[in-house]
mmCIF file of C-alpha atoms and ligand atoms in Angstrom:
data_model
loop_
_atom_site.group_PDB
_atom_site.id
_atom_site.type_symbol
_atom_site.label_atom_id
_atom_site.label_comp_id
_atom_site.label_asym_id
_atom_site.label_seq_id
_atom_site.Cartn_x
_atom_site.Cartn_y
_atom_site.Cartn_z
ATOM 1 C CA UNK F 1151 91.862 144.651 21.340
ATOM 2 C CA UNK F 1152 90.025 146.062 24.039
ATOM 3 C CA UNK F 1153 90.700 149.708 24.858
ATOM 4 C CA UNK F 1154 93.194 150.468 27.616
ATOM 5 C CA UNK F 1155 91.184 152.952 29.162
ATOM 6 C CA UNK F 1156 87.822 151.542 30.210
ATOM 7 C CA UNK F 1157 85.094 152.829 32.594
ATOM 8 C CA UNK F 1158 83.854 150.819 35.022
ATOM 9 C CA UNK F 1159 80.703 151.522 37.927
ATOM 10 C CA UNK F 1160 81.221 150.669 41.575
ATOM 11 C CA UNK F 1161 83.225 150.836 44.612
ATOM 12 C CA UNK F 1162 87.210 151.217 43.908
ATOM 13 C CA UNK F 1163 87.912 149.540 47.273
ATOM 14 C CA UNK F 1164 86.762 146.081 45.924
ATOM 15 C CA UNK F 1165 88.933 146.204 42.619
ATOM 16 C CA UNK F 1166 91.682 143.720 41.996
ATOM 17 C CA UNK F 1167 94.254 145.803 40.369
ATOM 18 C CA UNK F 1168 97.926 146.889 41.169
ATOM 19 C CA UNK F 1169 96.909 150.173 42.554
ATOM 20 C CA UNK F 1170 93.742 152.023 43.391
ATOM 21 C CA UNK F 1171 94.343 155.793 43.292
ATOM 22 C CA UNK F 1172 93.151 157.751 46.816
ATOM 23 C CA UNK F 1173 91.639 161.102 46.014
ATOM 24 C CA UNK F 1174 93.348 162.108 49.438
ATOM 25 C CA UNK F 1175 93.967 165.441 51.463
ATOM 26 C CA UNK F 1176 97.214 166.996 51.616
ATOM 27 C CA UNK F 1177 97.748 165.653 55.196
ATOM 28 C CA UNK F 1178 97.191 161.858 53.969
ATOM 29 C CA UNK F 1179 95.836 161.175 57.129
ATOM 30 C CA UNK F 1180 92.305 160.085 55.851
ATOM 31 C CA UNK F 1181 88.924 162.062 55.339
ATOM 32 C CA UNK F 1182 85.546 161.355 53.837
ATOM 33 C CA UNK F 1183 84.242 160.040 50.504
ATOM 34 C CA UNK F 1184 86.301 157.879 48.818
ATOM 35 C CA UNK F 1185 89.404 158.380 50.838
ATOM 36 C CA UNK F 1186 87.577 157.241 54.205
ATOM 37 C CA UNK F 1187 86.226 154.209 52.041
ATOM 38 C CA UNK F 1188 89.832 152.995 51.130
ATOM 39 C CA UNK F 1189 90.813 153.429 54.725
ATOM 40 C CA UNK F 1190 88.262 151.732 56.095
ATOM 41 C CA UNK F 1191 88.819 148.870 53.679
ATOM 42 C CA UNK F 1192 92.479 148.651 53.872
ATOM 43 C CA UNK F 1193 92.690 148.876 57.658
ATOM 44 C CA UNK F 1194 95.000 150.784 60.580
ATOM 45 C CA UNK F 1195 98.038 150.074 59.073
ATOM 46 C CA UNK F 1196 97.759 152.165 55.547
ATOM 47 C CA UNK F 1197 97.027 155.561 57.955
ATOM 48 C CA UNK F 1198 100.131 154.324 59.913
ATOM 49 C CA UNK F 1199 102.556 154.404 56.606
ATOM 50 C CA UNK F 1200 100.662 157.258 55.493
ATOM 51 C CA UNK F 1201 101.671 159.198 58.888
ATOM 52 C CA UNK F 1202 105.530 158.383 57.844
ATOM 53 C CA UNK F 1203 105.550 160.212 54.248
ATOM 54 C CA UNK F 1204 105.017 163.806 55.354
ATOM 55 C CA UNK F 1205 101.861 165.046 53.346
ATOM 56 C CA UNK F 1206 101.677 165.663 49.846
ATOM 57 C CA UNK F 1207 101.071 168.641 47.903
ATOM 58 C CA UNK F 1208 97.995 169.144 45.322
ATOM 59 C CA UNK F 1209 98.890 167.588 42.167
ATOM 60 C CA UNK F 1210 101.409 165.348 43.539
ATOM 61 C CA UNK F 1211 101.307 161.628 44.653
ATOM 62 C CA UNK F 1212 102.658 159.210 46.894
ATOM 63 C CA UNK F 1213 102.515 155.663 46.804
ATOM 64 C CA UNK F 1214 101.762 152.895 49.959
ATOM 65 C CA UNK F 1215 100.936 149.027 50.286
ATOM 66 C CA UNK F 1216 97.381 148.064 49.967
ATOM 67 C CA UNK F 1217 97.101 146.093 52.889
ATOM 68 C CA UNK F 1218 93.954 144.275 53.199
ATOM 69 C CA UNK F 1219 92.401 145.738 49.826
ATOM 70 C CA UNK F 1220 92.480 143.432 46.940
ATOM 71 C CA UNK F 1221 94.874 146.087 45.350
ATOM 72 C CA UNK F 1222 98.322 145.845 46.129
ATOM 73 C CA UNK F 1223 99.207 149.203 46.251
ATOM 74 C CA UNK F 1224 97.058 152.600 46.883
ATOM 75 C CA UNK F 1225 98.555 155.582 45.299
ATOM 76 C CA UNK F 1226 97.336 158.944 47.063
ATOM 77 C CA UNK F 1227 97.212 162.129 45.008
ATOM 78 C CA UNK F 1228 95.729 165.230 46.181
ATOM 79 C CA UNK F 1229 93.106 167.199 43.864
ATOM 80 C CA UNK F 1230 92.348 170.577 43.262
ATOM 81 C CA UNK F 1231 89.766 172.305 45.417
ATOM 82 C CA UNK F 1232 87.766 173.913 42.532
ATOM 83 C CA UNK F 1233 87.608 177.551 43.098
ATOM 84 C CA UNK F 1234 90.389 178.067 45.425
ATOM 85 C CA UNK F 1235 93.293 177.663 42.975
ATOM 86 C CA UNK F 1236 93.578 180.738 41.689
ATOM 87 C CA UNK F 1237 92.627 179.391 38.000
ATOM 88 C CA UNK F 1238 94.939 176.309 38.148
ATOM 89 C CA UNK F 1239 92.371 173.660 39.005
ATOM 90 C CA UNK F 1240 92.157 172.214 35.321
ATOM 91 C CA UNK F 1241 95.849 172.055 35.438
ATOM 92 C CA UNK F 1242 96.425 170.403 38.941
ATOM 93 C CA UNK F 1243 93.804 167.951 38.194
ATOM 94 C CA UNK F 1244 95.424 166.774 35.203
ATOM 95 C CA UNK F 1245 98.650 166.628 37.230
ATOM 96 C CA UNK F 1246 96.987 164.282 39.620
ATOM 97 C CA UNK F 1247 96.523 161.961 36.830
ATOM 98 C CA UNK F 1248 99.774 162.175 35.401
ATOM 99 C CA UNK F 1249 101.742 162.129 38.783
ATOM 100 C CA UNK F 1250 100.061 159.010 39.647
ATOM 101 C CA UNK F 1251 100.447 157.134 36.493
ATOM 102 C CA UNK F 1252 104.351 158.244 36.607
ATOM 103 C CA UNK F 1253 104.322 156.489 39.707
ATOM 104 C CA UNK F 1254 102.668 153.286 38.746
ATOM 105 C CA UNK F 1255 105.233 153.071 35.699
ATOM 106 C CA UNK F 1256 108.373 153.571 38.292
ATOM 107 C CA UNK F 1257 106.676 150.753 40.471
ATOM 108 C CA UNK F 1258 106.481 148.476 37.262
ATOM 109 C CA UNK F 1259 102.573 148.244 37.805
ATOM 110 C CA UNK F 1260 100.318 147.558 35.067
ATOM 111 C CA UNK F 1261 96.939 147.989 35.921
ATOM 112 C CA UNK F 1262 95.684 151.108 37.867
ATOM 113 C CA UNK F 1263 92.013 152.399 38.984
ATOM 114 C CA UNK F 1264 91.281 155.673 39.853
ATOM 115 C CA UNK F 1265 87.979 157.501 41.332
ATOM 116 C CA UNK F 1266 86.664 160.796 40.348
ATOM 117 C CA UNK F 1267 89.364 163.190 41.976
ATOM 118 C CA UNK F 1268 87.958 166.369 43.281
ATOM 119 C CA UNK F 1269 84.374 165.644 42.081
ATOM 120 C CA UNK F 1270 83.052 165.211 45.282
ATOM 121 C CA UNK F 1271 84.049 167.304 48.663
ATOM 122 C CA UNK F 1272 86.351 169.554 46.414
ATOM 123 C CA UNK F 1273 83.245 170.464 44.125
ATOM 124 C CA UNK F 1274 85.064 170.223 40.690
ATOM 125 C CA UNK F 1275 81.938 170.031 38.094
ATOM 126 C CA UNK F 1276 82.234 166.010 37.224
ATOM 127 C CA UNK F 1277 82.095 166.406 33.193
ATOM 128 C CA UNK F 1278 84.825 169.007 33.342
ATOM 129 C CA UNK F 1279 86.735 166.415 35.326
ATOM 130 C CA UNK F 1280 85.791 163.703 33.420
ATOM 131 C CA UNK F 1281 87.045 165.380 30.260
ATOM 132 C CA UNK F 1282 90.315 166.449 31.957
ATOM 133 C CA UNK F 1283 90.714 162.555 33.192
ATOM 134 C CA UNK F 1284 90.147 160.661 30.004
ATOM 135 C CA UNK F 1285 92.697 163.123 27.848
ATOM 136 C CA UNK F 1286 95.393 162.947 30.426
ATOM 137 C CA UNK F 1287 94.981 159.150 30.870
ATOM 138 C CA UNK F 1288 94.733 158.708 27.192
ATOM 139 C CA UNK F 1289 98.018 160.737 26.481
ATOM 140 C CA UNK F 1290 100.079 158.618 28.896
ATOM 141 C CA UNK F 1291 98.800 155.576 27.722
ATOM 142 C CA UNK F 1292 100.065 156.475 24.098
ATOM 143 C CA UNK F 1293 103.405 157.252 25.380
ATOM 144 C CA UNK F 1294 103.939 154.430 28.205
ATOM 145 C CA UNK F 1295 102.921 150.958 26.994
ATOM 146 C CA UNK F 1296 103.986 149.210 29.812
ATOM 147 C CA UNK F 1297 100.524 150.115 31.379
ATOM 148 C CA UNK F 1298 98.206 147.411 30.713
ATOM 149 C CA UNK F 1299 94.817 149.125 31.676
ATOM 150 C CA UNK F 1300 93.379 152.008 33.415
ATOM 151 C CA UNK F 1301 89.717 152.130 35.022
ATOM 152 C CA UNK F 1302 88.211 154.913 35.533
ATOM 153 C CA UNK F 1303 85.656 153.970 38.331
ATOM 154 C CA UNK F 1304 82.238 155.665 38.427
ATOM 155 C CA UNK F 1305 80.378 155.596 41.615
ATOM 156 C CA UNK F 1306 76.718 155.501 40.506
ATOM 157 C CA UNK F 1307 75.108 155.523 37.425
ATOM 158 C CA UNK F 1308 75.053 159.478 36.713
ATOM 159 C CA UNK F 1309 78.984 159.162 37.248
ATOM 160 C CA UNK F 1310 79.048 156.501 34.438
ATOM 161 C CA UNK F 1311 76.690 158.306 32.274
ATOM 162 C CA UNK F 1312 79.072 161.715 32.014
ATOM 163 C CA UNK F 1313 82.133 159.291 31.917
ATOM 164 C CA UNK F 1314 80.599 157.889 28.820
ATOM 165 C CA UNK F 1315 79.938 161.325 27.526
ATOM 166 C CA UNK F 1316 83.835 162.673 28.067
ATOM 167 C CA UNK F 1317 84.927 159.629 26.514
ATOM 168 C CA UNK F 1318 82.757 159.928 23.067
ATOM 169 C CA UNK F 1319 84.015 163.953 23.053
ATOM 170 C CA UNK F 1320 87.515 163.003 23.607
ATOM 171 C CA UNK F 1321 87.765 160.225 21.273
HETATM 172 P P1 LIG W 2343 87.476 164.820 46.528
HETATM 173 O O1 LIG W 2343 87.746 165.565 48.048
HETATM 174 O O2 LIG W 2343 88.609 164.739 45.661
HETATM 175 O O3 LIG W 2343 86.216 165.691 46.006
HETATM 176 P P2 LIG W 2343 85.375 162.766 47.469
HETATM 177 O O4 LIG W 2343 85.725 161.059 48.068
HETATM 178 O O5 LIG W 2343 84.720 163.314 47.993
HETATM 179 O O6 LIG W 2343 87.051 163.522 46.949
HETATM 180 O O7 LIG W 2343 84.801 162.405 46.001
HETATM 181 C C1 LIG W 2343 85.551 161.920 44.917
HETATM 182 C C2 LIG W 2343 84.660 161.069 43.745
HETATM 183 O O8 LIG W 2343 84.844 159.737 44.373
HETATM 184 C C3 LIG W 2343 83.085 161.594 44.065
HETATM 185 O O9 LIG W 2343 82.594 161.775 42.525
HETATM 186 C C4 LIG W 2343 82.497 160.370 44.710
HETATM 187 O O10 LIG W 2343 80.995 159.882 44.343
HETATM 188 C C5 LIG W 2343 83.424 159.103 44.380
HETATM 189 N N1 LIG W 2343 83.530 157.870 45.125
HETATM 190 C C6 LIG W 2343 82.946 158.146 47.011
HETATM 191 N N2 LIG W 2343 82.977 156.774 47.428
HETATM 192 C C7 LIG W 2343 83.645 155.909 46.638
HETATM 193 C C8 LIG W 2343 83.633 154.799 46.068
HETATM 194 N N3 LIG W 2343 83.873 153.780 47.460
HETATM 195 N N4 LIG W 2343 84.662 154.110 44.795
HETATM 196 C C9 LIG W 2343 84.345 154.722 44.026
HETATM 197 N N5 LIG W 2343 84.450 156.333 43.987
HETATM 198 C C10 LIG W 2343 83.708 156.866 45.131
#
């Protein structure tokens, strides 16, 4: 049986899954990086729905429709800003993965793709973030058989290499 946790290199906005996760800002009103790419690909309806949600706290998650994306839903989570969370960065990043997956289960979703949350503008070291992502997703999958597949989407070869290392260390 293939592992339910898989790495894929590429652009998360192209994936045909039940939900892609957005590394959002707390306003949920769009930003740069993967957030900007997801909003551009989904169309204006996405920001309109996001505007009804009242924002999102760091480490929490909210769900919307996927609009023009192939993905049926977008789960918006707000990652920690590295160095600005009073030492709670690791716990908050773990919470992003866990809360996003809890929402997926609550909505009966089976396939979910994550970007490398907080490792762009929010400055989290990618090797440390990748180990947290792998550990958290693995633990969640063990406890939640309803989720069929979680993809960690690596944007570029260097990201893929770092995530492959994290997978090897954490297994
Ligand atoms: P954050 O503010 O949480 O750091 P960013 O969007 O700046 O969010 O970066 C998060 C990660 O997403 C980075 O590793 C970045 O390279 C990656 N990324 C950017 N665009 C895409 C995309 N289209 N698909 C997947 N990953 C992406």
